Amino acid sequence: LKAFMPKFFSACTVQNGIDSSYVFGGAEILDNKTTSVRNTVLHINTTSLMVKTVGTMERPRMAFGCEVLNKSLILLSGGYSDAANPGQSIQPDEIFNVTHHLLSLVEDSLNSTGSILLPMTDSLKRFQHSLIRMNDAVYAFGGITSSNTTTGTIEVFDEATKTWETHSKNLRSQHTAEVVVLPFPTSSLDCVPECQCGVTTTISRIFNGSDAQVSSRDFHHF
């Protein structure tokens, strides 16, 4: 057995079980000069402390988003395959079938990837963004578009049609590349039903809360 010492970066990691995580893609520097974008998928079992290669994505990609749709399916969105031309090499979204790949390893057959590559017209077409699942929906926040501009548009993935729908609210921040998104319960907010949490008018505080400076930061209640 060898120690797991990854030398790649800009990969996407998602946890689909108590002791089960997947690491998708990323990039590595070859010969101290060439950036090689990966399509490798790794599985990490934190109980057995084992890391295994369990297949490949349909497309190599880095700086992309990933999130669990269910215990078997993982959504991979955007990212790019050419480090020298990110905006021109944004990849279509992909749904990776974890169960298929695990069965393929047992049966010693990887003739089919078991993944679904979505049409570019139905894909998110961003990089350096974040995906997060809240309740029954997957949201996409921030990132950079093919025109090399950041975006405040929030998209919601429709699992039935496998397409993205634009949310009614936008981010207030102007610089949304590499944005970090964390969910937390509304019970943690000092807010009353009539108040739109985090959005101020003539005062700079949340209702009955501590002083808060709200400028380019985002604070949205879904």
Coordinates of N, CA and C in Angstrom, one line a residue:
L1 N 0.8 -1.2 0.0 CA 0.0 0.0 0.0 C 0.9 1.3 0.0
K2 N 0.4 2.3 -0.7 CA 1.1 3.5 -0.8 C 0.3 4.6 -0.1
A3 N 1.0 5.6 0.4 CA 0.3 6.7 1.0 C -0.3 7.6 -0.1
F4 N -1.5 8.1 0.2 CA -2.1 9.0 -0.8 C -1.6 10.4 -0.6
M5 N -0.9 10.8 -1.6 CA -0.3 12.2 -1.6 C -0.6 12.9 -2.9
P6 N -1.8 13.5 -3.0 CA -2.3 14.1 -4.3 C -1.4 15.3 -4.7
K7 N -1.1 15.4 -6.0 CA -0.4 16.5 -6.5 C -1.2 17.3 -7.5
F8 N -2.5 17.1 -7.5 CA -3.4 17.8 -8.4 C -4.1 18.9 -7.6
F9 N -4.8 19.8 -8.3 CA -5.5 20.9 -7.7 C -6.8 21.2 -8.5
S10 N -7.6 22.1 -8.0 CA -8.9 22.5 -8.7 C -9.8 21.3 -9.0
A11 N -9.7 20.3 -8.2 CA -10.6 19.2 -8.3 C -11.9 19.5 -7.6
C12 N -12.9 18.6 -7.7 CA -14.2 18.8 -6.9 C -14.4 17.6 -6.1
T13 N -14.8 17.8 -4.8 CA -15.0 16.7 -3.9 C -16.4 16.8 -3.3
V14 N -17.0 15.6 -3.3 CA -18.4 15.5 -2.7 C -18.5 14.3 -1.9
Q15 N -19.2 14.4 -0.8 CA -19.5 13.3 0.1 C -20.9 12.7 -0.1
N16 N -20.9 11.4 -0.3 CA -22.2 10.8 -0.5 C -22.6 9.7 0.5
G17 N -21.8 9.7 1.6 CA -22.1 8.8 2.7 C -21.2 9.1 3.9
I18 N -21.5 8.5 5.0 CA -20.8 8.8 6.2 C -19.3 8.7 6.1
D19 N -18.9 7.6 5.4 CA -17.4 7.4 5.2 C -17.0 7.3 3.7
S20 N -17.9 7.9 2.8 CA -17.6 7.8 1.4 C -17.6 9.1 0.7
S21 N -16.5 9.4 0.1 CA -16.3 10.7 -0.7 C -15.7 10.4 -2.0
Y22 N -16.0 11.3 -3.0 CA -15.5 11.2 -4.3 C -14.7 12.4 -4.7
V23 N -13.6 12.3 -5.4 CA -12.8 13.4 -5.9 C -12.8 13.3 -7.4
F24 N -13.3 14.4 -8.1 CA -13.4 14.4 -9.5 C -12.4 15.3 -10.1
G25 N -11.7 14.9 -11.2 CA -10.9 15.7 -12.1 C -9.8 16.5 -11.4
G26 N -9.7 17.8 -11.8 CA -8.6 18.6 -11.3 C -7.5 18.7 -12.3
A27 N -6.4 19.3 -12.0 CA -5.3 19.5 -12.9 C -4.0 19.3 -12.1
E28 N -2.9 19.0 -12.9 CA -1.6 18.8 -12.3 C -0.6 19.4 -13.3
I29 N 0.5 19.8 -12.7 CA 1.6 20.4 -13.5 C 2.6 19.3 -13.9
L30 N 2.8 19.2 -15.2 CA 3.8 18.2 -15.7 C 5.0 18.9 -16.2
D31 N 6.2 18.4 -15.8 CA 7.5 18.9 -16.2 C 7.6 20.4 -15.8
N32 N 7.0 20.7 -14.7 CA 7.1 22.1 -14.1 C 6.6 23.2 -15.1
K33 N 5.8 22.8 -16.1 CA 5.4 23.9 -17.0 C 4.1 23.6 -17.7
T34 N 3.7 22.4 -17.9 CA 2.5 22.1 -18.7 C 1.4 21.7 -17.7
T35 N 0.2 22.3 -17.8 CA -1.0 22.0 -17.0 C -1.8 21.0 -17.7
S36 N -1.9 19.8 -17.0 CA -2.7 18.7 -17.6 C -4.0 18.6 -16.8
V37 N -5.1 18.7 -17.5 CA -6.4 18.6 -16.8 C -6.9 17.1 -16.8
R38 N -7.3 16.7 -15.7 CA -7.6 15.3 -15.4 C -9.1 14.9 -15.6
N39 N -9.4 13.7 -15.9 CA -10.8 13.2 -15.9 C -10.9 12.0 -15.0
T40 N -9.9 11.8 -14.1 CA -9.9 10.7 -13.2 C -10.9 10.9 -12.0
V41 N -11.6 9.8 -11.6 CA -12.5 9.8 -10.4 C -11.9 8.9 -9.3
L42 N -11.7 9.5 -8.1 CA -11.2 8.7 -7.0 C -12.3 8.5 -6.0
H43 N -12.3 7.4 -5.3 CA -13.2 7.2 -4.2 C -12.4 7.0 -2.9
I44 N -12.8 7.8 -1.8 CA -12.1 7.7 -0.6 C -13.0 7.1 0.5
N45 N -12.6 6.1 1.1 CA -13.3 5.5 2.3 C -12.6 5.9 3.5
T46 N -13.2 6.7 4.3 CA -12.5 7.2 5.5 C -12.5 6.2 6.7
T47 N -13.2 5.1 6.5 CA -13.2 4.1 7.6 C -12.0 3.2 7.4
S48 N -11.9 2.7 6.1 CA -10.8 1.8 5.8 C -9.5 2.5 5.4
L49 N -9.6 3.9 5.2 CA -8.5 4.7 4.8 C -7.9 4.3 3.5
M50 N -8.8 3.9 2.6 CA -8.4 3.5 1.3 C -8.9 4.5 0.2
V51 N -8.0 4.7 -0.8 CA -8.3 5.5 -1.9 C -8.2 4.7 -3.2
K52 N -9.2 4.7 -4.0 CA -9.2 3.9 -5.2 C -9.6 4.7 -6.4
T53 N -9.1 4.5 -7.6 CA -9.5 5.0 -8.8 C -10.7 4.2 -9.3
V54 N -11.9 4.8 -9.5 CA -13.1 4.1 -9.8 C -13.7 4.4 -11.1
G55 N -12.9 5.1 -12.0 CA -13.4 5.4 -13.3 C -12.9 6.7 -13.8
T56 N -13.6 7.2 -14.9 CA -13.2 8.5 -15.5 C -14.5 9.2 -15.8
M57 N -14.4 10.5 -15.8 CA -15.5 11.4 -16.3 C -15.5 11.3 -17.8
E58 N -16.6 11.7 -18.4 CA -16.7 11.8 -19.9 C -15.8 12.8 -20.4
R59 N -15.6 13.9 -19.7 CA -14.7 15.0 -20.1 C -13.7 15.4 -19.0
P60 N -12.5 15.7 -19.3 CA -11.6 16.3 -18.3 C -12.1 17.7 -17.9
R61 N -11.9 18.0 -16.7 CA -12.4 19.4 -16.2 C -11.7 19.8 -14.9
M62 N -11.6 21.0 -14.8 CA -11.1 21.6 -13.5 C -11.9 22.9 -13.2
A63 N -11.8 23.3 -12.0 CA -12.6 24.5 -11.5 C -14.1 24.4 -11.8
F64 N -14.6 23.3 -11.4 CA -16.0 23.0 -11.7 C -16.8 22.8 -10.4
G65 N -18.1 22.5 -10.5 CA -18.9 22.3 -9.3 C -19.4 20.8 -9.3
C66 N -19.7 20.3 -8.2 CA -20.2 18.9 -8.1 C -21.1 18.9 -6.9
E67 N -22.2 18.1 -7.0 CA -23.1 17.9 -5.9 C -23.9 16.6 -6.1
V68 N -24.3 16.0 -4.9 CA -25.1 14.8 -4.9 C -26.5 15.0 -5.4
L69 N -27.0 14.2 -6.3 CA -28.4 14.2 -6.7 C -29.1 13.1 -5.9
N70 N -28.5 12.0 -5.8 CA -29.0 10.9 -4.8 C -27.7 10.1 -4.5
K71 N -27.9 9.0 -3.8 CA -26.8 8.2 -3.4 C -26.0 7.6 -4.5
S72 N -26.6 7.5 -5.7 CA -25.9 6.9 -6.9 C -25.5 7.9 -7.9
L73 N -26.1 9.1 -8.0 CA -25.9 10.0 -9.0 C -25.3 11.3 -8.5
I74 N -24.2 11.8 -9.2 CA -23.6 13.0 -8.8 C -23.5 13.9 -10.0
L75 N -24.0 15.2 -9.8 CA -24.0 16.2 -10.8 C -22.6 16.9 -10.9
L76 N -22.0 16.9 -12.1 CA -20.8 17.7 -12.3 C -21.2 18.8 -13.3
S77 N -20.9 20.1 -12.9 CA -21.3 21.2 -13.8 C -20.1 22.1 -14.1
G78 N -20.0 22.4 -15.4 CA -19.1 23.4 -15.9 C -17.6 23.0 -15.8
G79 N -16.8 24.0 -15.5 CA -15.4 23.7 -15.4 C -14.8 23.8 -16.9
Y80 N -13.5 23.8 -17.0 CA -12.9 23.9 -18.3 C -11.8 22.8 -18.4
S81 N -11.4 22.5 -19.7 CA -10.5 21.5 -20.0 C -9.1 22.0 -20.5
D82 N -9.1 23.3 -20.8 CA -7.8 23.9 -21.3 C -7.5 25.1 -20.4
A83 N -6.4 24.9 -19.6 CA -6.0 25.9 -18.6 C -5.6 27.2 -19.3
A84 N -5.2 27.1 -20.5 CA -4.8 28.4 -21.3 C -5.9 29.1 -21.8
N85 N -7.1 28.4 -22.0 CA -8.3 29.1 -22.6 C -9.5 28.6 -21.9
P86 N -9.7 29.1 -20.6 CA -10.8 28.6 -19.8 C -12.2 28.9 -20.4
G87 N -12.4 30.1 -20.9 CA -13.7 30.5 -21.4 C -14.1 29.8 -22.7
Q88 N -13.1 29.4 -23.4 CA -13.3 28.7 -24.7 C -13.4 27.2 -24.5
S89 N -13.1 26.7 -23.3 CA -13.1 25.2 -23.2 C -14.0 24.8 -22.0
I90 N -15.1 25.6 -21.7 CA -16.1 25.2 -20.7 C -16.8 23.9 -21.1
Q91 N -16.9 23.0 -20.2 CA -17.4 21.6 -20.5 C -18.9 21.5 -20.2
P92 N -19.6 20.7 -21.0 CA -21.1 20.5 -20.7 C -21.2 19.7 -19.4
D93 N -22.3 19.8 -18.7 CA -22.6 19.2 -17.5 C -22.7 17.7 -17.7
E94 N -22.4 17.0 -16.6 CA -22.4 15.5 -16.6 C -23.0 14.9 -15.4
I95 N -23.7 13.8 -15.5 CA -24.3 13.1 -14.3 C -23.5 11.8 -14.2
F96 N -22.7 11.7 -13.1 CA -21.9 10.5 -13.0 C -22.6 9.5 -12.1
N97 N -22.6 8.2 -12.6 CA -23.3 7.2 -12.0 C -22.3 6.4 -11.1
V98 N -22.4 6.6 -9.8 CA -21.5 6.0 -8.9 C -21.7 4.5 -8.8
T99 N -22.9 4.0 -8.8 CA -23.2 2.6 -8.7 C -22.7 1.8 -9.9
H100 N -22.9 2.4 -11.1 CA -22.4 1.7 -12.3 C -20.9 1.5 -12.2
H101 N -20.2 2.5 -11.8 CA -18.7 2.4 -11.7 C -18.2 1.4 -10.7
L102 N -18.9 1.3 -9.6 CA -18.5 0.3 -8.5 C -18.8 -1.1 -9.0
L103 N -19.9 -1.3 -9.7 CA -20.3 -2.6 -10.2 C -19.3 -3.0 -11.3
S104 N -18.9 -2.0 -12.2 CA -18.0 -2.3 -13.2 C -16.6 -2.7 -12.7
L105 N -16.2 -2.2 -11.6 CA -14.9 -2.6 -11.0 C -15.0 -4.0 -10.5
V106 N -16.1 -4.4 -9.9 CA -16.3 -5.7 -9.4 C -16.3 -6.7 -10.6
E107 N -17.0 -6.3 -11.7 CA -17.1 -7.2 -12.9 C -15.9 -7.1 -13.8
D108 N -15.0 -6.2 -13.4 CA -13.7 -6.0 -14.2 C -14.1 -5.6 -15.6
S109 N -15.0 -4.7 -15.8 CA -15.4 -4.2 -17.1 C -15.7 -2.8 -17.0
L110 N -15.0 -2.0 -17.9 CA -15.3 -0.5 -17.9 C -15.5 -0.1 -19.3
N111 N -16.3 -0.9 -20.1 CA -16.6 -0.6 -21.5 C -17.5 0.6 -21.6
S112 N -18.3 0.8 -20.6 CA -19.2 2.0 -20.6 C -19.0 2.8 -19.4
T113 N -19.0 4.1 -19.6 CA -18.8 5.0 -18.4 C -20.0 5.0 -17.5
G114 N -21.2 4.8 -18.0 CA -22.3 4.9 -17.1 C -22.7 6.3 -16.8
S115 N -22.1 7.3 -17.4 CA -22.4 8.7 -17.2 C -23.2 9.3 -18.3
I116 N -24.0 10.3 -17.9 CA -24.8 11.0 -18.9 C -24.2 12.4 -19.1
L117 N -23.8 12.7 -20.4 CA -23.3 14.0 -20.7 C -24.5 14.8 -21.2
L118 N -24.8 15.9 -20.6 CA -25.9 16.8 -20.9 C -25.5 17.7 -22.1
P119 N -26.5 18.0 -22.9 CA -26.3 19.0 -24.0 C -25.8 20.3 -23.5
M120 N -24.9 20.9 -24.3 CA -24.4 22.2 -23.8 C -25.5 23.3 -23.6
T121 N -26.5 23.2 -24.4 CA -27.7 24.1 -24.3 C -28.4 24.0 -22.9
D122 N -28.3 22.8 -22.3 CA -28.9 22.6 -21.0 C -28.0 22.6 -19.9
S123 N -26.7 23.0 -20.1 CA -25.7 23.0 -19.1 C -25.5 24.4 -18.5
L124 N -24.8 24.4 -17.4 CA -24.6 25.7 -16.7 C -23.7 26.6 -17.4
K125 N -22.6 26.1 -18.0 CA -21.7 26.9 -18.7 C -21.0 28.0 -17.8
R126 N -20.4 27.5 -16.7 CA -19.6 28.4 -15.8 C -18.4 27.6 -15.3
F127 N -17.5 28.4 -14.7 CA -16.4 27.8 -14.0 C -16.1 28.6 -12.7
Q128 N -15.4 28.0 -11.8 CA -15.1 28.7 -10.5 C -16.4 29.1 -9.8
H129 N -17.4 28.2 -9.8 CA -18.6 28.5 -9.2 C -18.8 27.4 -8.1
S130 N -19.9 27.5 -7.3 CA -20.2 26.6 -6.3 C -21.6 26.0 -6.5
L131 N -21.7 24.7 -6.2 CA -23.0 24.0 -6.2 C -23.3 23.6 -4.8
I132 N -24.5 23.7 -4.4 CA -24.9 23.3 -3.0 C -26.3 22.7 -3.1
R133 N -26.6 21.7 -2.3 CA -27.9 21.1 -2.2 C -28.6 21.6 -0.9
M134 N -29.8 22.2 -1.1 CA -30.5 22.6 0.1 C -31.9 22.0 -0.1
N135 N -32.3 21.2 0.9 CA -33.6 20.5 0.8 C -33.6 19.6 -0.4
D136 N -34.5 19.8 -1.3 CA -34.6 18.9 -2.5 C -34.1 19.6 -3.8
A137 N -33.3 20.7 -3.7 CA -32.9 21.4 -4.9 C -31.4 21.6 -4.8
V138 N -30.8 21.6 -6.0 CA -29.3 21.9 -6.2 C -29.2 23.3 -6.8
Y139 N -28.5 24.2 -6.1 CA -28.3 25.6 -6.5 C -26.9 25.8 -7.0
A140 N -26.8 26.7 -8.0 CA -25.5 27.1 -8.5 C -25.3 28.6 -8.2
F141 N -24.2 28.9 -7.5 CA -23.9 30.3 -7.1 C -22.6 30.8 -7.8
G142 N -22.6 32.0 -8.2 CA -21.4 32.7 -8.7 C -20.7 32.0 -9.8
G143 N -19.4 32.3 -10.0 CA -18.6 31.8 -11.0 C -18.3 32.7 -12.2
I144 N -17.7 32.2 -13.2 CA -17.3 33.0 -14.4 C -17.9 32.4 -15.6
T145 N -18.4 33.2 -16.5 CA -19.1 32.7 -17.7 C -18.1 32.6 -18.9
S146 N -18.5 32.1 -20.0 CA -17.7 32.0 -21.2 C -17.2 33.3 -21.7
S147 N -17.9 34.4 -21.4 CA -17.4 35.8 -21.8 C -16.4 36.3 -20.8
N148 N -16.0 35.5 -19.9 CA -14.9 35.9 -18.9 C -15.4 37.0 -17.9
T149 N -16.7 36.9 -17.6 CA -17.2 37.9 -16.6 C -17.9 37.1 -15.5
T150 N -17.8 37.7 -14.2 CA -18.5 37.0 -13.1 C -20.0 37.2 -13.2
T151 N -20.7 36.3 -12.6 CA -22.2 36.4 -12.7 C -22.8 36.3 -11.3
G152 N -23.9 37.1 -11.1 CA -24.6 37.0 -9.8 C -25.9 36.2 -10.0
T153 N -26.2 35.7 -11.2 CA -27.4 34.9 -11.4 C -27.3 33.6 -10.7
I154 N -28.4 33.2 -10.0 CA -28.5 32.0 -9.3 C -29.4 31.0 -10.1
E155 N -28.9 29.8 -10.3 CA -29.6 28.8 -11.1 C -29.9 27.6 -10.2
V156 N -31.1 27.0 -10.6 CA -31.6 25.8 -9.8 C -31.7 24.7 -10.8
F157 N -31.1 23.5 -10.5 CA -31.2 22.4 -11.3 C -32.5 21.6 -11.2
D158 N -33.1 21.4 -12.3 CA -34.4 20.6 -12.4 C -34.0 19.2 -12.7
E159 N -34.1 18.3 -11.7 CA -33.7 16.9 -11.9 C -34.6 16.1 -12.9
A160 N -35.8 16.5 -13.0 CA -36.7 15.8 -13.9 C -36.4 16.1 -15.4
T161 N -36.1 17.4 -15.7 CA -35.8 17.7 -17.1 C -34.3 17.8 -17.3
K162 N -33.5 17.7 -16.3 CA -32.1 17.8 -16.4 C -31.6 19.1 -17.1
T163 N -32.3 20.2 -16.6 CA -32.0 21.6 -17.1 C -31.9 22.5 -15.9
W164 N -31.3 23.7 -16.2 CA -31.2 24.7 -15.2 C -32.3 25.8 -15.3
E165 N -32.8 26.3 -14.2 CA -33.8 27.3 -14.2 C -33.3 28.5 -13.4
T166 N -33.5 29.7 -13.9 CA -33.0 30.9 -13.2 C -33.9 31.2 -12.0
H167 N -33.2 31.4 -10.9 CA -33.9 31.8 -9.6 C -34.4 33.3 -9.7
S168 N -35.4 33.6 -8.9 CA -35.9 34.9 -8.9 C -35.0 36.0 -8.3
K169 N -34.1 35.5 -7.4 CA -33.1 36.4 -6.8 C -31.7 36.3 -7.3
N170 N -31.0 37.3 -7.2 CA -29.6 37.3 -7.7 C -28.6 37.6 -6.5
L171 N -27.4 37.2 -6.7 CA -26.4 37.6 -5.7 C -26.2 39.1 -5.7
R172 N -25.8 39.7 -4.6 CA -25.6 41.2 -4.6 C -24.1 41.5 -4.8
S173 N -23.2 40.5 -4.6 CA -21.8 40.7 -4.8 C -21.5 40.8 -6.3
Q174 N -20.4 41.6 -6.6 CA -20.0 41.8 -7.9 C -18.9 40.8 -8.3
H175 N -18.1 40.4 -7.3 CA -17.0 39.5 -7.6 C -17.3 38.1 -7.0
T176 N -17.8 37.2 -7.9 CA -18.3 35.9 -7.4 C -17.5 34.7 -7.8
A177 N -16.3 34.9 -8.4 CA -15.4 33.8 -8.7 C -14.9 33.1 -7.4
E178 N -14.9 31.8 -7.4 CA -14.4 31.0 -6.2 C -15.2 31.3 -5.0
V179 N -16.5 31.6 -5.2 CA -17.4 31.9 -4.1 C -17.6 30.6 -3.3
V180 N -17.7 30.8 -1.9 CA -17.9 29.7 -1.0 C -19.4 29.8 -0.5
V181 N -20.1 28.7 -0.5 CA -21.5 28.8 -0.1 C -21.7 27.7 1.1
L182 N -22.4 28.2 2.1 CA -22.6 27.3 3.3 C -24.1 27.4 3.7
P183 N -24.8 26.3 3.9 CA -26.2 26.4 4.3 C -26.3 26.5 5.8
F184 N -27.3 27.1 6.4 CA -27.5 27.1 7.8 C -29.0 27.3 8.0
P185 N -29.6 26.8 9.1 CA -31.0 26.9 9.3 C -31.5 28.3 9.6
T186 N -32.7 28.6 9.2 CA -33.3 29.9 9.5 C -33.5 30.2 10.9
S187 N -33.5 29.1 11.7 CA -33.7 29.3 13.2 C -32.5 29.9 13.8
S188 N -31.3 30.0 13.1 CA -30.1 30.6 13.6 C -30.1 32.1 13.4
L189 N -31.1 32.6 12.6 CA -31.2 34.0 12.4 C -32.1 34.7 13.4
D190 N -31.7 35.9 13.7 CA -32.6 36.8 14.6 C -33.5 37.6 13.7
C191 N -34.6 37.0 13.3 CA -35.4 37.5 12.2 C -36.9 37.2 12.5
V192 N -37.7 38.2 12.1 CA -39.2 37.9 12.3 C -39.8 37.7 10.9
P193 N -40.9 37.0 10.8 CA -41.5 36.7 9.5 C -41.7 37.8 8.5
E194 N -41.9 39.0 9.1 CA -42.2 40.2 8.2 C -40.8 40.8 7.7
C195 N -39.7 40.3 8.2 CA -38.4 40.9 7.8 C -37.8 40.0 6.7
Q196 N -37.2 40.7 5.7 CA -36.4 40.0 4.7 C -34.9 39.9 5.3
C197 N -34.5 38.8 5.8 CA -33.3 38.7 6.5 C -32.1 39.1 5.7
G198 N -31.3 39.9 6.4 CA -30.0 40.3 5.8 C -30.1 41.5 4.9
V199 N -31.3 41.9 4.5 CA -31.4 43.0 3.5 C -31.8 44.3 4.3
T200 N -31.0 45.3 4.3 CA -31.3 46.5 5.1 C -31.8 47.6 4.2
T201 N -32.5 48.6 4.9 CA -32.9 49.8 4.2 C -32.2 51.0 4.8
T202 N -32.8 51.6 5.9 CA -32.2 52.7 6.5 C -31.3 52.4 7.7
I203 N -31.4 51.1 8.1 CA -30.6 50.7 9.2 C -29.6 49.7 8.8
S204 N -28.5 49.4 9.5 CA -27.5 48.5 9.2 C -27.4 47.3 10.1
R205 N -28.6 46.8 10.4 CA -28.6 45.6 11.4 C -29.8 44.7 11.0
I206 N -29.6 43.4 11.3 CA -30.7 42.5 11.2 C -31.6 42.7 12.4
F207 N -32.9 42.5 12.3 CA -33.9 42.8 13.3 C -33.5 42.3 14.6
N208 N -33.3 43.2 15.6 CA -32.9 42.8 17.0 C -31.6 42.2 17.1
G209 N -30.8 42.3 16.0 CA -29.5 41.7 16.0 C -28.3 42.6 16.3
S210 N -27.1 42.2 16.1 CA -26.0 43.0 16.2 C -25.7 43.8 14.9
D211 N -25.0 44.9 15.1 CA -24.7 45.8 13.9 C -24.0 44.9 12.8
A212 N -24.5 45.1 11.6 CA -23.9 44.4 10.5 C -23.7 45.3 9.3
Q213 N -22.5 45.2 8.7 CA -22.2 46.0 7.5 C -22.6 45.2 6.3
V214 N -23.6 45.6 5.5 CA -24.0 44.9 4.3 C -23.7 45.8 3.1
S215 N -22.7 45.3 2.4 CA -22.3 46.0 1.2 C -22.2 45.1 0.0
S216 N -21.0 44.6 -0.3 CA -20.9 43.6 -1.4 C -21.1 42.2 -0.9
R217 N -21.3 42.0 0.4 CA -21.5 40.6 0.9 C -23.0 40.2 0.5
D218 N -23.1 38.9 0.5 CA -24.5 38.4 0.1 C -25.1 37.7 1.3
F219 N -26.4 37.9 1.5 CA -27.0 37.2 2.6 C -28.5 37.0 2.1
H220 N -28.7 35.8 1.6 CA -30.0 35.5 1.0 C -30.8 34.4 1.8
H221 N -32.1 34.6 1.8 CA -33.0 33.6 2.5 C -33.8 33.0 1.4
F222 N -33.7 31.6 1.2 CA -34.5 30.9 0.2 C -35.6 30.2 0.9

